Amino acid sequence: MARGHQKEQARQKAQKEAAKRSAKGSQLGARAAGLQIKCPKCFIALANYKLLVQHFEAKHPKDTIPSESEFEKK
């Protein structure tokens, strides 16, 4: 076992690096906060009104697009 000490040091270093990566946390909360508008037909969350218009044109072409004033922050 000529590399026993080196192997142990490499394992410890890898554990520290893994701990750093996991400490950063998830971005799911920030992503959920950014999705402000929900489609009134299928309730999918969208970031802004422009994306809602594109969504309506693609997924609900026969329905009328709601006005932007209905989605303003209160």
PDB file of N, CA, C and O in Angstrom:
ATOM      1  N   MET A   1       0.826  -1.193   0.000  1.00  0.00           N
ATOM      2  CA  MET A   1       0.000   0.000   0.000  1.00  0.00           C
ATOM      3  C   MET A   1       0.863   1.247   0.000  1.00  0.00           C
ATOM      4  O   MET A   1       0.958   1.962   0.985  1.00  0.00           O
ATOM      5  N   ALA A   2       1.473   1.497  -1.085  1.00  0.00           N
ATOM      6  CA  ALA A   2       2.360   2.655  -1.183  1.00  0.00           C
ATOM      7  C   ALA A   2       1.568   3.956  -1.264  1.00  0.00           C
ATOM      8  O   ALA A   2       2.062   4.994  -0.864  1.00  0.00           O
ATOM      9  N   ARG A   3       0.332   3.879  -1.770  1.00  0.00           N
ATOM     10  CA  ARG A   3      -0.451   5.097  -1.936  1.00  0.00           C
ATOM     11  C   ARG A   3      -1.521   5.260  -0.865  1.00  0.00           C
ATOM     12  O   ARG A   3      -2.451   6.031  -1.024  1.00  0.00           O
ATOM     13  N   GLY A   4      -1.432   4.548   0.226  1.00  0.00           N
ATOM     14  CA  GLY A   4      -2.470   4.601   1.261  1.00  0.00           C
ATOM     15  C   GLY A   4      -2.699   5.999   1.797  1.00  0.00           C
ATOM     16  O   GLY A   4      -3.832   6.453   1.926  1.00  0.00           O
ATOM     17  N   HIS A   5      -1.618   6.705   2.117  1.00  0.00           N
ATOM     18  CA  HIS A   5      -1.741   8.064   2.656  1.00  0.00           C
ATOM     19  C   HIS A   5      -2.300   9.026   1.609  1.00  0.00           C
ATOM     20  O   HIS A   5      -3.171   9.848   1.908  1.00  0.00           O
ATOM     21  N   GLN A   6      -1.820   8.946   0.377  1.00  0.00           N
ATOM     22  CA  GLN A   6      -2.312   9.808  -0.703  1.00  0.00           C
ATOM     23  C   GLN A   6      -3.788   9.539  -0.977  1.00  0.00           C
ATOM     24  O   GLN A   6      -4.563  10.460  -1.226  1.00  0.00           O
ATOM     25  N   LYS A   7      -4.174   8.278  -0.948  1.00  0.00           N
ATOM     26  CA  LYS A   7      -5.556   7.901  -1.213  1.00  0.00           C
ATOM     27  C   LYS A   7      -6.476   8.492  -0.144  1.00  0.00           C
ATOM     28  O   LYS A   7      -7.558   9.010  -0.444  1.00  0.00           O
ATOM     29  N   GLU A   8      -6.053   8.447   1.096  1.00  0.00           N
ATOM     30  CA  GLU A   8      -6.841   9.001   2.198  1.00  0.00           C
ATOM     31  C   GLU A   8      -6.963  10.518   2.065  1.00  0.00           C
ATOM     32  O   GLU A   8      -8.038  11.087   2.283  1.00  0.00           O
ATOM     33  N   GLN A   9      -5.882  11.183   1.686  1.00  0.00           N
ATOM     34  CA  GLN A   9      -5.931  12.634   1.486  1.00  0.00           C
ATOM     35  C   GLN A   9      -6.876  12.994   0.334  1.00  0.00           C
ATOM     36  O   GLN A   9      -7.635  13.961   0.424  1.00  0.00           O
ATOM     37  N   ALA A  10      -6.830  12.227  -0.731  1.00  0.00           N
ATOM     38  CA  ALA A  10      -7.708  12.487  -1.866  1.00  0.00           C
ATOM     39  C   ALA A  10      -9.171  12.281  -1.479  1.00  0.00           C
ATOM     40  O   ALA A  10     -10.053  13.046  -1.893  1.00  0.00           O
ATOM     41  N   ARG A  11      -9.444  11.264  -0.660  1.00  0.00           N
ATOM     42  CA  ARG A  11     -10.810  11.011  -0.212  1.00  0.00           C
ATOM     43  C   ARG A  11     -11.311  12.166   0.649  1.00  0.00           C
ATOM     44  O   ARG A  11     -12.440  12.638   0.483  1.00  0.00           O
ATOM     45  N   GLN A  12     -10.482  12.665   1.559  1.00  0.00           N
ATOM     46  CA  GLN A  12     -10.869  13.779   2.411  1.00  0.00           C
ATOM     47  C   GLN A  12     -11.118  15.049   1.596  1.00  0.00           C
ATOM     48  O   GLN A  12     -12.065  15.795   1.851  1.00  0.00           O
ATOM     49  N   LYS A  13     -10.262  15.285   0.617  1.00  0.00           N
ATOM     50  CA  LYS A  13     -10.420  16.459  -0.241  1.00  0.00           C
ATOM     51  C   LYS A  13     -11.725  16.367  -1.036  1.00  0.00           C
ATOM     52  O   LYS A  13     -12.458  17.346  -1.165  1.00  0.00           O
ATOM     53  N   ALA A  14     -12.032  15.173  -1.534  1.00  0.00           N
ATOM     54  CA  ALA A  14     -13.265  14.975  -2.293  1.00  0.00           C
ATOM     55  C   ALA A  14     -14.488  15.183  -1.412  1.00  0.00           C
ATOM     56  O   ALA A  14     -15.501  15.756  -1.855  1.00  0.00           O
ATOM     57  N   GLN A  15     -14.418  14.774  -0.167  1.00  0.00           N
ATOM     58  CA  GLN A  15     -15.524  14.977   0.755  1.00  0.00           C
ATOM     59  C   GLN A  15     -15.745  16.464   1.028  1.00  0.00           C
ATOM     60  O   GLN A  15     -16.881  16.931   1.097  1.00  0.00           O
ATOM     61  N   LYS A  16     -14.668  17.219   1.181  1.00  0.00           N
ATOM     62  CA  LYS A  16     -14.783  18.663   1.404  1.00  0.00           C
ATOM     63  C   LYS A  16     -15.410  19.354   0.197  1.00  0.00           C
ATOM     64  O   LYS A  16     -16.270  20.236   0.335  1.00  0.00           O
ATOM     65  N   GLU A  17     -14.997  18.966  -0.995  1.00  0.00           N
ATOM     66  CA  GLU A  17     -15.549  19.549  -2.216  1.00  0.00           C
ATOM     67  C   GLU A  17     -17.039  19.225  -2.351  1.00  0.00           C
ATOM     68  O   GLU A  17     -17.841  20.077  -2.727  1.00  0.00           O
ATOM     69  N   ALA A  18     -17.412  17.995  -2.026  1.00  0.00           N
ATOM     70  CA  ALA A  18     -18.817  17.602  -2.091  1.00  0.00           C
ATOM     71  C   ALA A  18     -19.640  18.386  -1.082  1.00  0.00           C
ATOM     72  O   ALA A  18     -20.778  18.779  -1.360  1.00  0.00           O
ATOM     73  N   ALA A  19     -19.077  18.642   0.091  1.00  0.00           N
ATOM     74  CA  ALA A  19     -19.781  19.422   1.108  1.00  0.00           C
ATOM     75  C   ALA A  19     -19.992  20.860   0.641  1.00  0.00           C
ATOM     76  O   ALA A  19     -21.041  21.453   0.877  1.00  0.00           O
ATOM     77  N   LYS A  20     -18.999  21.427  -0.045  1.00  0.00           N
ATOM     78  CA  LYS A  20     -19.140  22.789  -0.576  1.00  0.00           C
ATOM     79  C   LYS A  20     -20.260  22.866  -1.605  1.00  0.00           C
ATOM     80  O   LYS A  20     -21.063  23.791  -1.606  1.00  0.00           O
ATOM     81  N   ARG A  21     -20.296  21.882  -2.494  1.00  0.00           N
ATOM     82  CA  ARG A  21     -21.331  21.878  -3.538  1.00  0.00           C
ATOM     83  C   ARG A  21     -22.720  21.728  -2.941  1.00  0.00           C
ATOM     84  O   ARG A  21     -23.661  22.376  -3.379  1.00  0.00           O
ATOM     85  N   SER A  22     -22.873  20.884  -1.947  1.00  0.00           N
ATOM     86  CA  SER A  22     -24.195  20.662  -1.360  1.00  0.00           C
ATOM     87  C   SER A  22     -24.602  21.829  -0.464  1.00  0.00           C
ATOM     88  O   SER A  22     -25.787  22.035  -0.237  1.00  0.00           O
ATOM     89  N   ALA A  23     -23.669  22.596   0.049  1.00  0.00           N
ATOM     90  CA  ALA A  23     -23.977  23.705   0.929  1.00  0.00           C
ATOM     91  C   ALA A  23     -24.593  24.878   0.170  1.00  0.00           C
ATOM     92  O   ALA A  23     -25.267  25.705   0.770  1.00  0.00           O
ATOM     93  N   LYS A  24     -24.378  24.937  -1.124  1.00  0.00           N
ATOM     94  CA  LYS A  24     -24.916  26.051  -1.904  1.00  0.00           C
ATOM     95  C   LYS A  24     -26.427  26.022  -1.927  1.00  0.00           C
ATOM     96  O   LYS A  24     -27.078  27.039  -2.048  1.00  0.00           O
ATOM     97  N   GLY A  25     -27.036  24.856  -1.845  1.00  0.00           N
ATOM     98  CA  GLY A  25     -28.480  24.759  -1.754  1.00  0.00           C
ATOM     99  C   GLY A  25     -29.148  24.692  -3.108  1.00  0.00           C
ATOM    100  O   GLY A  25     -28.516  24.699  -4.159  1.00  0.00           O
ATOM    101  N   SER A  26     -30.420  24.648  -3.045  1.00  0.00           N
ATOM    102  CA  SER A  26     -31.243  24.495  -4.232  1.00  0.00           C
ATOM    103  C   SER A  26     -31.747  25.845  -4.712  1.00  0.00           C
ATOM    104  O   SER A  26     -31.919  26.769  -3.919  1.00  0.00           O
ATOM    105  N   GLN A  27     -32.041  25.928  -5.984  1.00  0.00           N
ATOM    106  CA  GLN A  27     -32.590  27.150  -6.563  1.00  0.00           C
ATOM    107  C   GLN A  27     -34.087  27.035  -6.796  1.00  0.00           C
ATOM    108  O   GLN A  27     -34.690  27.900  -7.412  1.00  0.00           O
ATOM    109  N   LEU A  28     -34.702  25.980  -6.274  1.00  0.00           N
ATOM    110  CA  LEU A  28     -36.130  25.776  -6.508  1.00  0.00           C
ATOM    111  C   LEU A  28     -36.969  26.895  -5.916  1.00  0.00           C
ATOM    112  O   LEU A  28     -37.960  27.310  -6.503  1.00  0.00           O
ATOM    113  N   GLY A  29     -36.584  27.397  -4.749  1.00  0.00           N
ATOM    114  CA  GLY A  29     -37.335  28.484  -4.128  1.00  0.00           C
ATOM    115  C   GLY A  29     -37.268  29.760  -4.951  1.00  0.00           C
ATOM    116  O   GLY A  29     -38.278  30.450  -5.132  1.00  0.00           O
ATOM    117  N   ALA A  30     -36.104  30.086  -5.455  1.00  0.00           N
ATOM    118  CA  ALA A  30     -35.943  31.278  -6.281  1.00  0.00           C
ATOM    119  C   ALA A  30     -36.700  31.138  -7.594  1.00  0.00           C
ATOM    120  O   ALA A  30     -37.303  32.093  -8.083  1.00  0.00           O
ATOM    121  N   ARG A  31     -36.692  29.942  -8.149  1.00  0.00           N
ATOM    122  CA  ARG A  31     -37.420  29.704  -9.393  1.00  0.00           C
ATOM    123  C   ARG A  31     -38.920  29.854  -9.182  1.00  0.00           C
ATOM    124  O   ARG A  31     -39.610  30.472  -9.980  1.00  0.00           O
ATOM    125  N   ALA A  32     -39.424  29.315  -8.098  1.00  0.00           N
ATOM    126  CA  ALA A  32     -40.854  29.411  -7.811  1.00  0.00           C
ATOM    127  C   ALA A  32     -41.271  30.858  -7.584  1.00  0.00           C
ATOM    128  O   ALA A  32     -42.365  31.260  -7.970  1.00  0.00           O
ATOM    129  N   ALA A  33     -40.411  31.649  -6.958  1.00  0.00           N
ATOM    130  CA  ALA A  33     -40.721  33.054  -6.726  1.00  0.00           C
ATOM    131  C   ALA A  33     -40.763  33.833  -8.033  1.00  0.00           C
ATOM    132  O   ALA A  33     -41.493  34.816  -8.155  1.00  0.00           O
ATOM    133  N   GLY A  34     -40.008  33.409  -9.028  1.00  0.00           N
ATOM    134  CA  GLY A  34     -39.975  34.108 -10.306  1.00  0.00           C
ATOM    135  C   GLY A  34     -41.175  33.814 -11.182  1.00  0.00           C
ATOM    136  O   GLY A  34     -41.467  34.562 -12.108  1.00  0.00           O
ATOM    137  N   LEU A  35     -41.872  32.737 -10.918  1.00  0.00           N
ATOM    138  CA  LEU A  35     -43.045  32.392 -11.715  1.00  0.00           C
ATOM    139  C   LEU A  35     -44.262  33.087 -11.114  1.00  0.00           C
ATOM    140  O   LEU A  35     -44.857  32.626 -10.152  1.00  0.00           O
ATOM    141  N   GLN A  36     -44.648  34.219 -11.702  1.00  0.00           N
ATOM    142  CA  GLN A  36     -45.650  35.083 -11.106  1.00  0.00           C
ATOM    143  C   GLN A  36     -47.046  34.913 -11.696  1.00  0.00           C
ATOM    144  O   GLN A  36     -48.026  35.252 -11.057  1.00  0.00           O
ATOM    145  N   ILE A  37     -47.167  34.423 -12.917  1.00  0.00           N
ATOM    146  CA  ILE A  37     -48.458  34.368 -13.612  1.00  0.00           C
ATOM    147  C   ILE A  37     -48.852  32.917 -13.830  1.00  0.00           C
ATOM    148  O   ILE A  37     -48.032  32.087 -14.180  1.00  0.00           O
ATOM    149  N   LYS A  38     -50.138  32.623 -13.630  1.00  0.00           N
ATOM    150  CA  LYS A  38     -50.648  31.280 -13.896  1.00  0.00           C
ATOM    151  C   LYS A  38     -51.670  31.355 -15.020  1.00  0.00           C
ATOM    152  O   LYS A  38     -52.497  32.266 -15.074  1.00  0.00           O
ATOM    153  N   CYS A  39     -51.597  30.373 -15.909  1.00  0.00           N
ATOM    154  CA  CYS A  39     -52.563  30.287 -16.998  1.00  0.00           C
ATOM    155  C   CYS A  39     -53.928  29.967 -16.395  1.00  0.00           C
ATOM    156  O   CYS A  39     -54.061  29.019 -15.622  1.00  0.00           O
ATOM    157  N   PRO A  40     -54.959  30.750 -16.735  1.00  0.00           N
ATOM    158  CA  PRO A  40     -56.286  30.491 -16.162  1.00  0.00           C
ATOM    159  C   PRO A  40     -56.936  29.204 -16.683  1.00  0.00           C
ATOM    160  O   PRO A  40     -57.850  28.691 -16.061  1.00  0.00           O
ATOM    161  N   LYS A  41     -56.450  28.662 -17.785  1.00  0.00           N
ATOM    162  CA  LYS A  41     -57.025  27.433 -18.347  1.00  0.00           C
ATOM    163  C   LYS A  41     -56.385  26.181 -17.768  1.00  0.00           C
ATOM    164  O   LYS A  41     -57.072  25.264 -17.353  1.00  0.00           O
ATOM    165  N   CYS A  42     -55.054  26.104 -17.753  1.00  0.00           N
ATOM    166  CA  CYS A  42     -54.364  24.877 -17.336  1.00  0.00           C
ATOM    167  C   CYS A  42     -53.517  25.074 -16.076  1.00  0.00           C
ATOM    168  O   CYS A  42     -52.885  24.131 -15.615  1.00  0.00           O
ATOM    169  N   PHE A  43     -53.478  26.286 -15.538  1.00  0.00           N
ATOM    170  CA  PHE A  43     -52.807  26.609 -14.278  1.00  0.00           C
ATOM    171  C   PHE A  43     -51.300  26.378 -14.291  1.00  0.00           C
ATOM    172  O   PHE A  43     -50.693  26.163 -13.249  1.00  0.00           O
ATOM    173  N   ILE A  44     -50.673  26.437 -15.461  1.00  0.00           N
ATOM    174  CA  ILE A  44     -49.218  26.334 -15.535  1.00  0.00           C
ATOM    175  C   ILE A  44     -48.633  27.694 -15.130  1.00  0.00           C
ATOM    176  O   ILE A  44     -49.190  28.746 -15.448  1.00  0.00           O
ATOM    177  N   ALA A  45     -47.534  27.676 -14.397  1.00  0.00           N
ATOM    178  CA  ALA A  45     -46.901  28.906 -13.920  1.00  0.00           C
ATOM    179  C   ALA A  45     -45.961  29.457 -14.991  1.00  0.00           C
ATOM    180  O   ALA A  45     -45.188  28.713 -15.585  1.00  0.00           O
ATOM    181  N   LEU A  46     -46.046  30.764 -15.207  1.00  0.00           N
ATOM    182  CA  LEU A  46     -45.217  31.437 -16.214  1.00  0.00           C
ATOM    183  C   LEU A  46     -44.556  32.662 -15.583  1.00  0.00           C
ATOM    184  O   LEU A  46     -45.061  33.218 -14.610  1.00  0.00           O
ATOM    185  N   ALA A  47     -43.463  33.088 -16.164  1.00  0.00           N
ATOM    186  CA  ALA A  47     -42.678  34.182 -15.588  1.00  0.00           C
ATOM    187  C   ALA A  47     -43.277  35.556 -15.870  1.00  0.00           C
ATOM    188  O   ALA A  47     -43.224  36.441 -15.025  1.00  0.00           O
ATOM    189  N   ASN A  48     -43.846  35.753 -17.052  1.00  0.00           N
ATOM    190  CA  ASN A  48     -44.363  37.080 -17.378  1.00  0.00           C
ATOM    191  C   ASN A  48     -45.504  36.984 -18.398  1.00  0.00           C
ATOM    192  O   ASN A  48     -45.827  35.900 -18.889  1.00  0.00           O
ATOM    193  N   TYR A  49     -46.093  38.130 -18.701  1.00  0.00           N
ATOM    194  CA  TYR A  49     -47.257  38.161 -19.585  1.00  0.00           C
ATOM    195  C   TYR A  49     -46.895  37.756 -21.016  1.00  0.00           C
ATOM    196  O   TYR A  49     -47.682  37.098 -21.688  1.00  0.00           O
ATOM    197  N   LYS A  50     -45.719  38.125 -21.472  1.00  0.00           N
ATOM    198  CA  LYS A  50     -45.302  37.771 -22.833  1.00  0.00           C
ATOM    199  C   LYS A  50     -45.285  36.251 -23.013  1.00  0.00           C
ATOM    200  O   LYS A  50     -45.728  35.735 -24.045  1.00  0.00           O
ATOM    201  N   LEU A  51     -44.790  35.539 -22.024  1.00  0.00           N
ATOM    202  CA  LEU A  51     -44.788  34.082 -22.090  1.00  0.00           C
ATOM    203  C   LEU A  51     -46.199  33.521 -22.035  1.00  0.00           C
ATOM    204  O   LEU A  51     -46.494  32.492 -22.647  1.00  0.00           O
ATOM    205  N   LEU A  52     -47.093  34.204 -21.312  1.00  0.00           N
ATOM    206  CA  LEU A  52     -48.491  33.773 -21.270  1.00  0.00           C
ATOM    207  C   LEU A  52     -49.125  33.892 -22.650  1.00  0.00           C
ATOM    208  O   LEU A  52     -49.855  32.992 -23.084  1.00  0.00           O
ATOM    209  N   VAL A  53     -48.831  34.962 -23.357  1.00  0.00           N
ATOM    210  CA  VAL A  53     -49.364  35.146 -24.710  1.00  0.00           C
ATOM    211  C   VAL A  53     -48.859  34.035 -25.622  1.00  0.00           C
ATOM    212  O   VAL A  53     -49.636  33.424 -26.369  1.00  0.00           O
ATOM    213  N   GLN A  54     -47.570  33.740 -25.568  1.00  0.00           N
ATOM    214  CA  GLN A  54     -47.023  32.658 -26.382  1.00  0.00           C
ATOM    215  C   GLN A  54     -47.642  31.318 -26.014  1.00  0.00           C
ATOM    216  O   GLN A  54     -47.945  30.499 -26.879  1.00  0.00           O
ATOM    217  N   HIS A  55     -47.852  31.094 -24.736  1.00  0.00           N
ATOM    218  CA  HIS A  55     -48.465  29.855 -24.268  1.00  0.00           C
ATOM    219  C   HIS A  55     -49.894  29.734 -24.804  1.00  0.00           C
ATOM    220  O   HIS A  55     -50.292  28.671 -25.276  1.00  0.00           O
ATOM    221  N   PHE A  56     -50.660  30.818 -24.741  1.00  0.00           N
ATOM    222  CA  PHE A  56     -52.035  30.786 -25.230  1.00  0.00           C
ATOM    223  C   PHE A  56     -52.081  30.522 -26.731  1.00  0.00           C
ATOM    224  O   PHE A  56     -52.934  29.770 -27.204  1.00  0.00           O
ATOM    225  N   GLU A  57     -51.172  31.137 -27.472  1.00  0.00           N
ATOM    226  CA  GLU A  57     -51.151  30.925 -28.921  1.00  0.00           C
ATOM    227  C   GLU A  57     -50.826  29.478 -29.265  1.00  0.00           C
ATOM    228  O   GLU A  57     -51.359  28.923 -30.217  1.00  0.00           O
ATOM    229  N   ALA A  58     -49.972  28.844 -28.469  1.00  0.00           N
ATOM    230  CA  ALA A  58     -49.557  27.470 -28.762  1.00  0.00           C
ATOM    231  C   ALA A  58     -50.529  26.436 -28.204  1.00  0.00           C
ATOM    232  O   ALA A  58     -50.861  25.463 -28.890  1.00  0.00           O
ATOM    233  N   LYS A  59     -50.987  26.623 -26.980  1.00  0.00           N
ATOM    234  CA  LYS A  59     -51.756  25.586 -26.295  1.00  0.00           C
ATOM    235  C   LYS A  59     -53.269  25.815 -26.316  1.00  0.00           C
ATOM    236  O   LYS A  59     -54.032  24.864 -26.232  1.00  0.00           O
ATOM    237  N   HIS A  60     -53.700  27.070 -26.352  1.00  0.00           N
ATOM    238  CA  HIS A  60     -55.129  27.383 -26.300  1.00  0.00           C
ATOM    239  C   HIS A  60     -55.486  28.355 -27.436  1.00  0.00           C
ATOM    240  O   HIS A  60     -55.963  29.463 -27.182  1.00  0.00           O
ATOM    241  N   PRO A  61     -55.283  27.966 -28.693  1.00  0.00           N
ATOM    242  CA  PRO A  61     -55.452  28.921 -29.791  1.00  0.00           C
ATOM    243  C   PRO A  61     -56.902  29.396 -29.990  1.00  0.00           C
ATOM    244  O   PRO A  61     -57.118  30.493 -30.498  1.00  0.00           O
ATOM    245  N   LYS A  62     -57.881  28.631 -29.571  1.00  0.00           N
ATOM    246  CA  LYS A  62     -59.279  29.024 -29.770  1.00  0.00           C
ATOM    247  C   LYS A  62     -59.787  29.959 -28.679  1.00  0.00           C
ATOM    248  O   LYS A  62     -60.804  30.610 -28.852  1.00  0.00           O
ATOM    249  N   ASP A  63     -59.081  30.036 -27.573  1.00  0.00           N
ATOM    250  CA  ASP A  63     -59.506  30.885 -26.457  1.00  0.00           C
ATOM    251  C   ASP A  63     -58.933  32.290 -26.605  1.00  0.00           C
ATOM    252  O   ASP A  63     -57.886  32.488 -27.222  1.00  0.00           O
ATOM    253  N   THR A  64     -59.624  33.256 -26.008  1.00  0.00           N
ATOM    254  CA  THR A  64     -59.122  34.628 -26.040  1.00  0.00           C
ATOM    255  C   THR A  64     -58.073  34.808 -24.951  1.00  0.00           C
ATOM    256  O   THR A  64     -58.190  34.246 -23.857  1.00  0.00           O
ATOM    257  N   ILE A  65     -57.067  35.605 -25.259  1.00  0.00           N
ATOM    258  CA  ILE A  65     -55.977  35.854 -24.321  1.00  0.00           C
ATOM    259  C   ILE A  65     -56.445  36.893 -23.318  1.00  0.00           C
ATOM    260  O   ILE A  65     -56.927  37.964 -23.703  1.00  0.00           O
ATOM    261  N   PRO A  66     -56.339  36.626 -22.026  1.00  0.00           N
ATOM    262  CA  PRO A  66     -56.743  37.616 -21.030  1.00  0.00           C
ATOM    263  C   PRO A  66     -55.857  38.854 -21.096  1.00  0.00           C
ATOM    264  O   PRO A  66     -54.703  38.776 -21.512  1.00  0.00           O
ATOM    265  N   SER A  67     -56.401  39.970 -20.678  1.00  0.00           N
ATOM    266  CA  SER A  67     -55.631  41.216 -20.748  1.00  0.00           C
ATOM    267  C   SER A  67     -54.536  41.232 -19.681  1.00  0.00           C
ATOM    268  O   SER A  67     -54.610  40.532 -18.665  1.00  0.00           O
ATOM    269  N   GLU A  68     -53.549  42.050 -19.933  1.00  0.00           N
ATOM    270  CA  GLU A  68     -52.409  42.124 -19.034  1.00  0.00           C
ATOM    271  C   GLU A  68     -52.808  42.717 -17.680  1.00  0.00           C
ATOM    272  O   GLU A  68     -52.234  42.386 -16.647  1.00  0.00           O
ATOM    273  N   SER A  69     -53.823  43.566 -17.675  1.00  0.00           N
ATOM    274  CA  SER A  69     -54.239  44.204 -16.420  1.00  0.00           C
ATOM    275  C   SER A  69     -54.812  43.198 -15.421  1.00  0.00           C
ATOM    276  O   SER A  69     -54.816  43.442 -14.218  1.00  0.00           O
ATOM    277  N   GLU A  70     -55.282  42.050 -15.886  1.00  0.00           N
ATOM    278  CA  GLU A  70     -55.797  41.032 -14.973  1.00  0.00           C
ATOM    279  C   GLU A  70     -54.689  40.379 -14.149  1.00  0.00           C
ATOM    280  O   GLU A  70     -54.971  39.769 -13.117  1.00  0.00           O
ATOM    281  N   PHE A  71     -53.446  40.503 -14.600  1.00  0.00           N
ATOM    282  CA  PHE A  71     -52.328  39.841 -13.940  1.00  0.00           C
ATOM    283  C   PHE A  71     -51.400  40.799 -13.221  1.00  0.00           C
ATOM    284  O   PHE A  71     -50.361  40.397 -12.733  1.00  0.00           O
ATOM    285  N   GLU A  72     -51.762  42.066 -13.120  1.00  0.00           N
ATOM    286  CA  GLU A  72     -50.912  43.029 -12.439  1.00  0.00           C
ATOM    287  C   GLU A  72     -50.831  42.690 -10.959  1.00  0.00           C
ATOM    288  O   GLU A  72     -51.768  42.171 -10.368  1.00  0.00           O
ATOM    289  N   LYS A  73     -49.680  42.986 -10.354  1.00  0.00           N
ATOM    290  CA  LYS A  73     -49.489  42.703  -8.929  1.00  0.00           C
ATOM    291  C   LYS A  73     -50.391  43.608  -8.119  1.00  0.00           C
ATOM    292  O   LYS A  73     -50.564  44.782  -8.409  1.00  0.00           O
ATOM    293  N   LYS A  74     -50.911  43.023  -7.065  1.00  0.00           N
ATOM    294  CA  LYS A  74     -51.838  43.783  -6.217  1.00  0.00           C
ATOM    295  C   LYS A  74     -51.174  44.233  -4.964  1.00  0.00           C
ATOM    296  O   LYS A  74     -50.219  43.791  -4.512  1.00  0.00           O
TER     297      LYS A  74
END
